[in-house]
PDB file of C-alpha atoms in Angstrom:
ATOM      1  CA  MET A   1      26.878  -9.213   4.977  1.00  0.00           C
ATOM      2  CA  ALA A   2      25.507  -6.166   3.864  1.00  0.00           C
ATOM      3  CA  MET A   3      21.956  -6.297   2.982  1.00  0.00           C
ATOM      4  CA  SER A   4      20.724  -3.361   1.123  1.00  0.00           C
ATOM      5  CA  TRP A   5      17.118  -4.996  -0.302  1.00  0.00           C
ATOM      6  CA  HIS A   6      14.082  -5.594   2.553  1.00  0.00           C
ATOM      7  CA  MET A   7      11.021  -5.354   3.718  1.00  0.00           C
ATOM      8  CA  MET A   8       8.192  -6.109   5.741  1.00  0.00           C
ATOM      9  CA  MET A   9       5.779  -8.896   4.979  1.00  0.00           C
ATOM     10  CA  GLU A  10       3.354  -9.765   7.232  1.00  0.00           C
ATOM     11  CA  PHE A  11       2.751  -8.439  10.859  1.00  0.00           C
ATOM     12  CA  GLU A  12       1.387 -12.114  12.385  1.00  0.00           C
ATOM     13  CA  PRO A  13       3.963 -14.174  12.723  1.00  0.00           C
ATOM     14  CA  PRO A  14       6.307 -11.498  11.872  1.00  0.00           C
ATOM     15  CA  LEU A  15       7.734 -11.482   8.058  1.00  0.00           C
ATOM     16  CA  VAL A  16      10.579 -10.480   6.475  1.00  0.00           C
ATOM     17  CA  GLY A  17      11.434 -10.476   2.303  1.00  0.00           C
ATOM     18  CA  CYS A  18      15.223  -9.747   1.531  1.00  0.00           C
ATOM     19  CA  VAL A  19      16.791 -10.333  -1.400  1.00  0.00           C
ATOM     20  CA  ILE A  20      20.274 -11.650  -1.307  1.00  0.00           C
ATOM     21  CA  SER A  21      22.173 -11.809  -4.883  1.00  0.00           C
ATOM     22  CA  ASP A  22      23.394 -15.761  -6.098  1.00  0.00           C
ATOM     23  CA  ARG A  23      26.889 -14.063  -6.948  1.00  0.00           C
ATOM     24  CA  ASN A  24      27.183 -13.019  -2.453  1.00  0.00           C
ATOM     25  CA  TYR A  25      29.107 -16.113  -0.702  1.00  0.00           C
ATOM     26  CA  SER A  26      25.947 -16.202   2.262  1.00  0.00           C
ATOM     27  CA  PHE A  27      23.521 -16.350  -0.959  1.00  0.00           C
ATOM     28  CA  GLY A  28      24.507 -20.257  -0.279  1.00  0.00           C
ATOM     29  CA  LEU A  29      25.021 -20.024   3.565  1.00  0.00           C
ATOM     30  CA  LEU A  30      21.188 -18.717   3.880  1.00  0.00           C
ATOM     31  CA  ASN A  31      20.276 -21.142   1.795  1.00  0.00           C
ATOM     32  CA  ALA A  32      22.143 -24.355   2.762  1.00  0.00           C
ATOM     33  CA  ALA A  33      20.892 -22.730   6.892  1.00  0.00           C
ATOM     34  CA  ALA A  34      17.135 -21.335   6.137  1.00  0.00           C
ATOM     35  CA  GLU A  35      18.360 -19.906   9.701  1.00  0.00           C
ATOM     36  CA  CYS A  36      20.036 -16.372   9.546  1.00  0.00           C
ATOM     37  CA  VAL A  37      20.449 -13.413  11.969  1.00  0.00           C
ATOM     38  CA  ILE A  38      19.984  -9.592  11.262  1.00  0.00           C
ATOM     39  CA  ASN A  39      21.347  -6.797  12.945  1.00  0.00           C
ATOM     40  CA  ILE A  40      20.986  -3.766  12.893  1.00  0.00           C
ATOM     41  CA  PRO A  41      23.753  -1.299  12.095  1.00  0.00           C
ATOM     42  CA  THR A  42      23.723   2.685  13.404  1.00  0.00           C
ATOM     43  CA  VAL A  43      26.194   5.547  11.875  1.00  0.00           C
ATOM     44  CA  GLU A  44      28.866   4.886  14.578  1.00  0.00           C
ATOM     45  CA  ILE A  45      29.448   1.684  12.466  1.00  0.00           C
ATOM     46  CA  ALA A  46      28.924   2.847   9.040  1.00  0.00           C
ATOM     47  CA  GLU A  47      32.946   1.718   7.620  1.00  0.00           C
ATOM     48  CA  LYS A  48      32.387  -1.492   9.186  1.00  0.00           C
ATOM     49  CA  VAL A  49      29.505  -2.448   7.185  1.00  0.00           C
ATOM     50  CA  VAL A  50      30.205  -0.340   3.993  1.00  0.00           C
ATOM     51  CA  GLY A  51      33.352  -3.347   4.259  1.00  0.00           C
ATOM     52  CA  CYS A  52      32.175  -6.221   4.725  1.00  0.00           C
ATOM     53  CA  GLY A  53      29.805  -4.633   1.745  1.00  0.00           C
ATOM     54  CA  ASN A  54      32.014  -4.642  -0.473  1.00  0.00           C
ATOM     55  CA  THR A  55      34.383  -8.200   0.581  1.00  0.00           C
ATOM     56  CA  SER A  56      33.154 -11.920   0.547  1.00  0.00           C
ATOM     57  CA  GLY A  57      33.380 -14.497   4.457  1.00  0.00           C
ATOM     58  CA  ALA A  58      34.681 -16.742   1.557  1.00  0.00           C
ATOM     59  CA  ASP A  59      38.238 -14.836   1.648  1.00  0.00           C
ATOM     60  CA  ILE A  60      38.878 -13.552   4.341  1.00  0.00           C
ATOM     61  CA  ASP A  61      36.630 -13.475   8.439  1.00  0.00           C
ATOM     62  CA  LYS A  62      34.824  -9.810   8.296  1.00  0.00           C
ATOM     63  CA  PHE A  63      34.515  -9.978  12.164  1.00  0.00           C
ATOM     64  CA  ALA A  64      38.280 -10.449  12.989  1.00  0.00           C
ATOM     65  CA  ALA A  65      39.102  -8.185   9.785  1.00  0.00           C
ATOM     66  CA  PHE A  66      37.216  -5.436  10.586  1.00  0.00           C
ATOM     67  CA  GLY A  67      36.389  -5.640  14.432  1.00  0.00           C
ATOM     68  CA  LEU A  68      32.981  -7.462  15.510  1.00  0.00           C
ATOM     69  CA  THR A  69      31.677  -9.556  18.238  1.00  0.00           C
ATOM     70  CA  PRO A  70      29.582 -12.124  18.131  1.00  0.00           C
ATOM     71  CA  ASN A  71      27.248 -13.307  20.219  1.00  0.00           C
ATOM     72  CA  PRO A  72      25.367 -17.097  20.391  1.00  0.00           C
ATOM     73  CA  ALA A  73      21.890 -16.441  19.805  1.00  0.00           C
ATOM     74  CA  SER A  74      18.887 -18.331  21.574  1.00  0.00           C
ATOM     75  CA  ARG A  75      18.273 -20.265  18.704  1.00  0.00           C
ATOM     76  CA  VAL A  76      19.250 -20.930  15.588  1.00  0.00           C
ATOM     77  CA  GLY A  77      23.380 -20.592  14.996  1.00  0.00           C
ATOM     78  CA  ALA A  78      24.207 -17.463  13.223  1.00  0.00           C
ATOM     79  CA  ALA A  79      25.755 -14.836  15.511  1.00  0.00           C
ATOM     80  CA  LEU A  80      24.550 -11.424  16.847  1.00  0.00           C
ATOM     81  CA  VAL A  81      26.981  -8.767  16.108  1.00  0.00           C
ATOM     82  CA  ASP A  82      27.335  -7.121  19.407  1.00  0.00           C
ATOM     83  CA  GLU A  83      27.738  -3.629  17.459  1.00  0.00           C
ATOM     84  CA  CYS A  84      24.645  -3.530  16.593  1.00  0.00           C
ATOM     85  CA  TYR A  85      22.017  -2.620  18.926  1.00  0.00           C
ATOM     86  CA  ALA A  86      19.483  -4.655  17.070  1.00  0.00           C
ATOM     87  CA  HIS A  87      19.035  -8.314  15.888  1.00  0.00           C
ATOM     88  CA  LEU A  88      16.537 -10.301  14.341  1.00  0.00           C
ATOM     89  CA  GLU A  89      16.814 -13.760  14.238  1.00  0.00           C
ATOM     90  CA  CYS A  90      15.496 -16.065  11.606  1.00  0.00           C
ATOM     91  CA  ARG A  91      14.148 -19.027   9.944  1.00  0.00           C
ATOM     92  CA  VAL A  92      13.605 -19.156   6.503  1.00  0.00           C
ATOM     93  CA  VAL A  93      10.083 -19.905   5.873  1.00  0.00           C
ATOM     94  CA  ASP A  94       9.574 -19.354   2.054  1.00  0.00           C
ATOM     95  CA  LYS A  95      12.154 -20.521  -0.775  1.00  0.00           C
ATOM     96  CA  GLN A  96       8.866 -20.733  -3.408  1.00  0.00           C
ATOM     97  CA  LEU A  97      10.835 -17.212  -4.833  1.00  0.00           C
ATOM     98  CA  VAL A  98      14.400 -17.923  -4.094  1.00  0.00           C
ATOM     99  CA  THR A  99      15.679 -18.751  -8.244  1.00  0.00           C
ATOM    100  CA  LYS A 100      13.771 -16.076 -10.328  1.00  0.00           C
ATOM    101  CA  TYR A 101      14.213 -13.224  -8.043  1.00  0.00           C
ATOM    102  CA  CYS A 102      17.024 -14.360  -4.837  1.00  0.00           C
ATOM    103  CA  LEU A 103      14.285 -13.225  -2.661  1.00  0.00           C
ATOM    104  CA  PHE A 104      13.802 -16.106   1.224  1.00  0.00           C
ATOM    105  CA  VAL A 105      11.132 -15.188   2.798  1.00  0.00           C
ATOM    106  CA  LEU A 106      12.221 -15.044   7.085  1.00  0.00           C
ATOM    107  CA  GLU A 107       9.960 -14.992  10.214  1.00  0.00           C
ATOM    108  CA  VAL A 108      11.224 -13.313  13.047  1.00  0.00           C
ATOM    109  CA  ILE A 109      11.369 -15.845  15.895  1.00  0.00           C
ATOM    110  CA  GLU A 110      13.535 -13.525  18.323  1.00  0.00           C
ATOM    111  CA  ALA A 111      14.595 -10.260  18.434  1.00  0.00           C
ATOM    112  CA  TRP A 112      16.801  -7.693  21.404  1.00  0.00           C
ATOM    113  CA  ILE A 113      16.987  -4.785  21.306  1.00  0.00           C
ATOM    114  CA  ASP A 114      19.391  -2.705  23.731  1.00  0.00           C
ATOM    115  CA  PRO A 115      16.617  -0.823  25.399  1.00  0.00           C
ATOM    116  CA  ALA A 116      19.701   2.165  26.630  1.00  0.00           C
ATOM    117  CA  VAL A 117      19.535   3.046  22.014  1.00  0.00           C
ATOM    118  CA  ILE A 118      16.778   5.585  21.975  1.00  0.00           C
ATOM    119  CA  SER A 119      17.053   7.716  18.867  1.00  0.00           C
ATOM    120  CA  PRO A 120      19.239   4.436  16.355  1.00  0.00           C
ATOM    121  CA  LYS A 121      20.966   6.415  13.181  1.00  0.00           C
ATOM    122  CA  THR A 122      19.646   3.466  10.622  1.00  0.00           C
ATOM    123  CA  ILE A 123      22.314   4.109   7.858  1.00  0.00           C
ATOM    124  CA  HIS A 124      19.943   3.224   4.718  1.00  0.00           C
ATOM    125  CA  HIS A 125      21.201   2.749   0.961  1.00  0.00           C
ATOM    126  CA  LEU A 126      21.372   5.129  -1.767  1.00  0.00           C
ATOM    127  CA  GLY A 127      23.142   3.066  -4.217  1.00  0.00           C
ATOM    128  CA  ARG A 128      27.374   3.665  -4.755  1.00  0.00           C
ATOM    129  CA  GLY A 129      28.396   4.589  -0.976  1.00  0.00           C
ATOM    130  CA  ASN A 130      25.577   6.897  -0.951  1.00  0.00           C
ATOM    131  CA  PHE A 131      23.586   6.281   2.719  1.00  0.00           C
ATOM    132  CA  MET A 132      20.718   8.655   4.045  1.00  0.00           C
ATOM    133  CA  VAL A 133      20.266   8.426   8.044  1.00  0.00           C
ATOM    134  CA  ALA A 134      18.335   8.816  10.131  1.00  0.00           C
ATOM    135  CA  GLY A 135      16.948  11.991  11.008  1.00  0.00           C
ATOM    136  CA  GLU A 136      13.888  13.321  13.618  1.00  0.00           C
ATOM    137  CA  THR A 137      11.265  11.282  13.995  1.00  0.00           C
ATOM    138  CA  ILE A 138       8.109  12.590  14.148  1.00  0.00           C
ATOM    139  CA  LYS A 139       4.900  11.196  15.111  1.00  0.00           C
ATOM    140  CA  LEU A 140       1.239  11.903  13.361  1.00  0.00           C
ATOM    141  CA  ARG A 141      -2.467  10.862  14.423  1.00  0.00           C
ATOM    142  CA  SER A 142      -2.902   7.607  13.059  1.00  0.00           C
ATOM    143  CA  LYS A 143      -4.911   4.720  13.195  1.00  0.00           C
ATOM    144  CA  MET A 144      -2.399   2.757  11.347  1.00  0.00           C
ATOM    145  CA  LYS A 145      -0.425   0.090  12.536  1.00  0.00           C
TER     146      LYS A 145
ATOM    147  CA  MET B   1      -3.065   4.223  -0.766  1.00  0.00           C
ATOM    148  CA  ALA B   2      -0.009   4.713   1.634  1.00  0.00           C
ATOM    149  CA  MET B   3       2.725   1.839   1.380  1.00  0.00           C
ATOM    150  CA  SER B   4       5.016   1.097   3.635  1.00  0.00           C
ATOM    151  CA  TRP B   5       5.765  -1.870   2.673  1.00  0.00           C
ATOM    152  CA  HIS B   6       8.579  -2.235  -0.350  1.00  0.00           C
ATOM    153  CA  MET B   7      12.223  -2.561  -1.583  1.00  0.00           C
ATOM    154  CA  MET B   8      13.883  -2.755  -4.290  1.00  0.00           C
ATOM    155  CA  MET B   9      14.539  -6.016  -5.857  1.00  0.00           C
ATOM    156  CA  GLU B  10      15.983  -6.591  -9.552  1.00  0.00           C
ATOM    157  CA  PHE B  11      18.378  -3.165 -10.938  1.00  0.00           C
ATOM    158  CA  GLU B  12      17.746  -4.364 -15.051  1.00  0.00           C
ATOM    159  CA  PRO B  13      15.055  -4.186 -14.834  1.00  0.00           C
ATOM    160  CA  PRO B  14      14.482  -2.347 -11.653  1.00  0.00           C
ATOM    161  CA  LEU B  15      11.622  -4.638  -9.703  1.00  0.00           C
ATOM    162  CA  VAL B  16      10.160  -3.406  -6.927  1.00  0.00           C
ATOM    163  CA  GLY B  17       8.627  -5.325  -4.394  1.00  0.00           C
ATOM    164  CA  CYS B  18       5.065  -4.619  -2.446  1.00  0.00           C
ATOM    165  CA  VAL B  19       3.137  -5.714  -0.650  1.00  0.00           C
ATOM    166  CA  ILE B  20      -1.074  -4.290   0.446  1.00  0.00           C
ATOM    167  CA  SER B  21      -2.817  -5.821   2.165  1.00  0.00           C
ATOM    168  CA  ASP B  22      -6.333  -6.658   0.692  1.00  0.00           C
ATOM    169  CA  ARG B  23      -7.981  -5.666   3.462  1.00  0.00           C
ATOM    170  CA  ASN B  24      -7.454  -1.936   1.201  1.00  0.00           C
ATOM    171  CA  TYR B  25      -9.309  -0.814  -1.322  1.00  0.00           C
ATOM    172  CA  SER B  26      -6.684  -0.594  -3.142  1.00  0.00           C
ATOM    173  CA  PHE B  27      -5.086  -3.740  -3.626  1.00  0.00           C
ATOM    174  CA  GLY B  28      -8.505  -4.540  -5.993  1.00  0.00           C
ATOM    175  CA  LEU B  29      -7.595  -2.044  -7.796  1.00  0.00           C
ATOM    176  CA  LEU B  30      -3.548  -2.767  -8.296  1.00  0.00           C
ATOM    177  CA  ASN B  31      -4.939  -6.097  -8.957  1.00  0.00           C
ATOM    178  CA  ALA B  32      -7.314  -4.947 -11.688  1.00  0.00           C
ATOM    179  CA  ALA B  33      -5.734  -2.599 -13.126  1.00  0.00           C
ATOM    180  CA  ALA B  34      -2.131  -4.413 -13.351  1.00  0.00           C
ATOM    181  CA  GLU B  35      -0.807  -0.902 -12.751  1.00  0.00           C
ATOM    182  CA  CYS B  36       0.221   2.169 -10.647  1.00  0.00           C
ATOM    183  CA  VAL B  37       3.051   4.747  -9.697  1.00  0.00           C
ATOM    184  CA  ILE B  38       4.780   5.028  -6.692  1.00  0.00           C
ATOM    185  CA  ASN B  39       4.313   8.547  -5.670  1.00  0.00           C
ATOM    186  CA  ILE B  40       7.364   9.989  -2.975  1.00  0.00           C
ATOM    187  CA  PRO B  41       6.776  12.284  -0.282  1.00  0.00           C
ATOM    188  CA  THR B  42       8.630  14.196   1.764  1.00  0.00           C
ATOM    189  CA  VAL B  43       7.965  15.234   5.206  1.00  0.00           C
ATOM    190  CA  GLU B  44       6.154  18.661   4.294  1.00  0.00           C
ATOM    191  CA  ILE B  45       3.148  16.453   3.174  1.00  0.00           C
ATOM    192  CA  ALA B  46       3.087  14.132   6.089  1.00  0.00           C
ATOM    193  CA  GLU B  47       0.161  15.121   7.680  1.00  0.00           C
ATOM    194  CA  LYS B  48      -1.020  14.304   3.145  1.00  0.00           C
ATOM    195  CA  VAL B  49      -0.072  11.206   3.713  1.00  0.00           C
ATOM    196  CA  VAL B  50      -1.538   9.687   7.180  1.00  0.00           C
ATOM    197  CA  GLY B  51      -5.076  11.021   5.691  1.00  0.00           C
ATOM    198  CA  CYS B  52      -4.985   8.937   2.310  1.00  0.00           C
ATOM    199  CA  GLY B  53      -3.577   6.761   5.067  1.00  0.00           C
ATOM    200  CA  ASN B  54      -6.429   6.550   7.174  1.00  0.00           C
ATOM    201  CA  THR B  55      -8.691   7.104   4.895  1.00  0.00           C
ATOM    202  CA  SER B  56     -10.824   4.394   1.978  1.00  0.00           C
ATOM    203  CA  GLY B  57     -10.532   5.519  -1.870  1.00  0.00           C
ATOM    204  CA  ALA B  58     -14.238   3.531  -1.537  1.00  0.00           C
ATOM    205  CA  ASP B  59     -15.395   6.053   0.661  1.00  0.00           C
ATOM    206  CA  ILE B  60     -14.351   9.563  -0.736  1.00  0.00           C
ATOM    207  CA  ASP B  61     -12.505  11.512  -3.102  1.00  0.00           C
ATOM    208  CA  LYS B  62      -8.712  11.737  -1.842  1.00  0.00           C
ATOM    209  CA  PHE B  63      -7.240  13.989  -4.075  1.00  0.00           C
ATOM    210  CA  ALA B  64      -9.961  16.083  -3.674  1.00  0.00           C
ATOM    211  CA  ALA B  65     -10.455  16.039   0.340  1.00  0.00           C
ATOM    212  CA  PHE B  66      -6.239  15.854   0.855  1.00  0.00           C
ATOM    213  CA  GLY B  67      -5.554  18.561  -1.835  1.00  0.00           C
ATOM    214  CA  LEU B  68      -3.846  16.658  -3.976  1.00  0.00           C
ATOM    215  CA  THR B  69      -2.689  17.706  -7.588  1.00  0.00           C
ATOM    216  CA  PRO B  70      -3.703  14.740  -9.434  1.00  0.00           C
ATOM    217  CA  ASN B  71      -0.892  15.629 -12.967  1.00  0.00           C
ATOM    218  CA  PRO B  72      -1.420  12.819 -15.773  1.00  0.00           C
ATOM    219  CA  ALA B  73       1.164  10.119 -16.515  1.00  0.00           C
ATOM    220  CA  SER B  74       3.059   8.994 -19.503  1.00  0.00           C
ATOM    221  CA  ARG B  75       2.740   5.196 -19.923  1.00  0.00           C
ATOM    222  CA  VAL B  76      -0.270   4.275 -17.341  1.00  0.00           C
ATOM    223  CA  GLY B  77      -3.501   5.141 -16.256  1.00  0.00           C
ATOM    224  CA  ALA B  78      -2.523   5.706 -12.388  1.00  0.00           C
ATOM    225  CA  ALA B  79      -1.666   9.431 -11.595  1.00  0.00           C
ATOM    226  CA  LEU B  80       1.616  11.615 -10.446  1.00  0.00           C
ATOM    227  CA  VAL B  81       0.421  12.988  -7.690  1.00  0.00           C
ATOM    228  CA  ASP B  82       2.058  16.782  -8.294  1.00  0.00           C
ATOM    229  CA  GLU B  83       3.004  17.618  -4.382  1.00  0.00           C
ATOM    230  CA  CYS B  84       5.243  14.320  -4.748  1.00  0.00           C
ATOM    231  CA  TYR B  85       9.442  14.820  -5.869  1.00  0.00           C
ATOM    232  CA  ALA B  86       9.329  11.861  -8.122  1.00  0.00           C
ATOM    233  CA  HIS B  87       7.131   8.999  -9.826  1.00  0.00           C
ATOM    234  CA  LEU B  88       7.792   5.630 -10.368  1.00  0.00           C
ATOM    235  CA  GLU B  89       5.332   4.391 -13.613  1.00  0.00           C
ATOM    236  CA  CYS B  90       5.274   0.384 -12.338  1.00  0.00           C
ATOM    237  CA  ARG B  91       2.918  -1.844 -14.273  1.00  0.00           C
ATOM    238  CA  VAL B  92       2.381  -5.312 -12.352  1.00  0.00           C
ATOM    239  CA  VAL B  93       5.294  -7.881 -14.467  1.00  0.00           C
ATOM    240  CA  ASP B  94       4.285 -11.122 -10.985  1.00  0.00           C
ATOM    241  CA  LYS B  95       1.561 -12.283  -9.222  1.00  0.00           C
ATOM    242  CA  GLN B  96       2.087 -15.498  -8.074  1.00  0.00           C
ATOM    243  CA  LEU B  97       3.457 -14.700  -4.927  1.00  0.00           C
ATOM    244  CA  VAL B  98      -0.457 -12.359  -4.200  1.00  0.00           C
ATOM    245  CA  THR B  99      -3.173 -14.450  -3.229  1.00  0.00           C
ATOM    246  CA  LYS B 100      -0.107 -15.884  -0.307  1.00  0.00           C
ATOM    247  CA  TYR B 101       1.522 -12.402   1.060  1.00  0.00           C
ATOM    248  CA  CYS B 102      -0.458 -10.202  -1.196  1.00  0.00           C
ATOM    249  CA  LEU B 103       3.037  -9.539  -2.086  1.00  0.00           C
ATOM    250  CA  PHE B 104       3.195  -7.449  -6.217  1.00  0.00           C
ATOM    251  CA  VAL B 105       5.804  -7.125  -8.302  1.00  0.00           C
ATOM    252  CA  LEU B 106       6.086  -4.142 -10.178  1.00  0.00           C
ATOM    253  CA  GLU B 107       8.272  -3.234 -12.818  1.00  0.00           C
ATOM    254  CA  VAL B 108       9.179   0.490 -13.195  1.00  0.00           C
ATOM    255  CA  ILE B 109       8.661   1.548 -16.477  1.00  0.00           C
ATOM    256  CA  GLU B 110       9.290   5.352 -16.313  1.00  0.00           C
ATOM    257  CA  ALA B 111      10.193   7.261 -13.623  1.00  0.00           C
ATOM    258  CA  TRP B 112       9.953  10.818 -12.593  1.00  0.00           C
ATOM    259  CA  ILE B 113      12.366  12.737  -9.837  1.00  0.00           C
ATOM    260  CA  ASP B 114      11.717  17.093  -9.548  1.00  0.00           C
ATOM    261  CA  PRO B 115      15.764  17.887 -10.643  1.00  0.00           C
ATOM    262  CA  ALA B 116      15.385  21.247  -7.269  1.00  0.00           C
ATOM    263  CA  VAL B 117      14.638  18.757  -4.995  1.00  0.00           C
ATOM    264  CA  ILE B 118      18.775  17.687  -3.910  1.00  0.00           C
ATOM    265  CA  SER B 119      18.248  16.491  -0.362  1.00  0.00           C
ATOM    266  CA  PRO B 120      14.749  14.935  -0.195  1.00  0.00           C
ATOM    267  CA  LYS B 121      13.191  14.649   3.697  1.00  0.00           C
ATOM    268  CA  THR B 122      11.096  10.977   3.132  1.00  0.00           C
ATOM    269  CA  ILE B 123       9.375   9.722   5.497  1.00  0.00           C
ATOM    270  CA  HIS B 124       9.713   6.121   7.274  1.00  0.00           C
ATOM    271  CA  HIS B 125       6.785   4.262   9.446  1.00  0.00           C
ATOM    272  CA  LEU B 126       8.045   3.209  12.224  1.00  0.00           C
ATOM    273  CA  GLY B 127       4.142   1.564  13.228  1.00  0.00           C
ATOM    274  CA  ARG B 128       1.898   3.550  14.605  1.00  0.00           C
ATOM    275  CA  GLY B 129       2.401   6.961  13.082  1.00  0.00           C
ATOM    276  CA  ASN B 130       6.016   7.083  14.060  1.00  0.00           C
ATOM    277  CA  PHE B 131       7.881   8.790  11.513  1.00  0.00           C
ATOM    278  CA  MET B 132      11.588   8.838  10.897  1.00  0.00           C
ATOM    279  CA  VAL B 133      12.408  11.719   8.925  1.00  0.00           C
ATOM    280  CA  ALA B 134      15.698  11.401   6.128  1.00  0.00           C
ATOM    281  CA  GLY B 135      18.271  13.161   7.923  1.00  0.00           C
ATOM    282  CA  GLU B 136      21.994  13.306   6.670  1.00  0.00           C
ATOM    283  CA  THR B 137      23.079  11.541   4.000  1.00  0.00           C
ATOM    284  CA  ILE B 138      27.394  10.149   3.703  1.00  0.00           C
ATOM    285  CA  LYS B 139      28.616   8.728   1.309  1.00  0.00           C
ATOM    286  CA  LEU B 140      31.565   6.226   1.803  1.00  0.00           C
ATOM    287  CA  ARG B 141      34.010   4.345  -0.377  1.00  0.00           C
ATOM    288  CA  SER B 142      32.530   0.982  -2.225  1.00  0.00           C
ATOM    289  CA  LYS B 143      31.774  -1.070  -4.576  1.00  0.00           C
ATOM    290  CA  MET B 144      28.496  -1.098  -4.285  1.00  0.00           C
ATOM    291  CA  LYS B 145      25.745  -0.280  -6.599  1.00  0.00           C
TER     292      LYS B 145
END
């Protein structure tokens, strides 16, 4: 699936919160398996991302339909999508707000990144098929983690 | 304060989840007032944002220290920061996960945007003072909201 709504929730252990509509096929899969991989795409495969977002795994094999390559993960059953530059293997650690908000709290238990990708042009959904593409990176003096 | 960790949680009513460390002065203020304004800055004021993120309202007046202008909001006591191009007036609607994750669920009850700002160069904290600046916007055919 394509996921827009997510955020960091903690550094140690690394937690990611994500909201997945219960109208999505993926909601039931994640709820049952309690593990997943977050694959992080860049603008080069934006059409494939939108394709995944506009179809259902209940109807088609998205790997075949969009020319994506599943690689085995190390600690979960879900796949690393080879066309993405980074992958977070996660397990669901808190379902307390799943019923009310469709909010899953995930712990990242393994992380992979392609070291050849220096400035990934990530894409960020603004709504209705509009995406902001990551621009330049700036560094400022900060005490923030 | 400067806030990195937030996400959309629902369209109707518009909900935003945000994680605010309980080591921050702002945590206590938000917990007590149960309302706030999310002011959205752009790269033009990035230095002021980092300044706000590296100081505490317990020690200084950040408006004075960083040359920011408070304007009254319409429905909450917190201020609209004039130097930001968009403002979301919010009230806290769920504190269920505040103790465990410092997660506040906010409902946006009023929203303001400067119509003169067409492609806001928003900034996105990558960690340790590194920020991704919003790049170009692309539009793809999509059924997604």
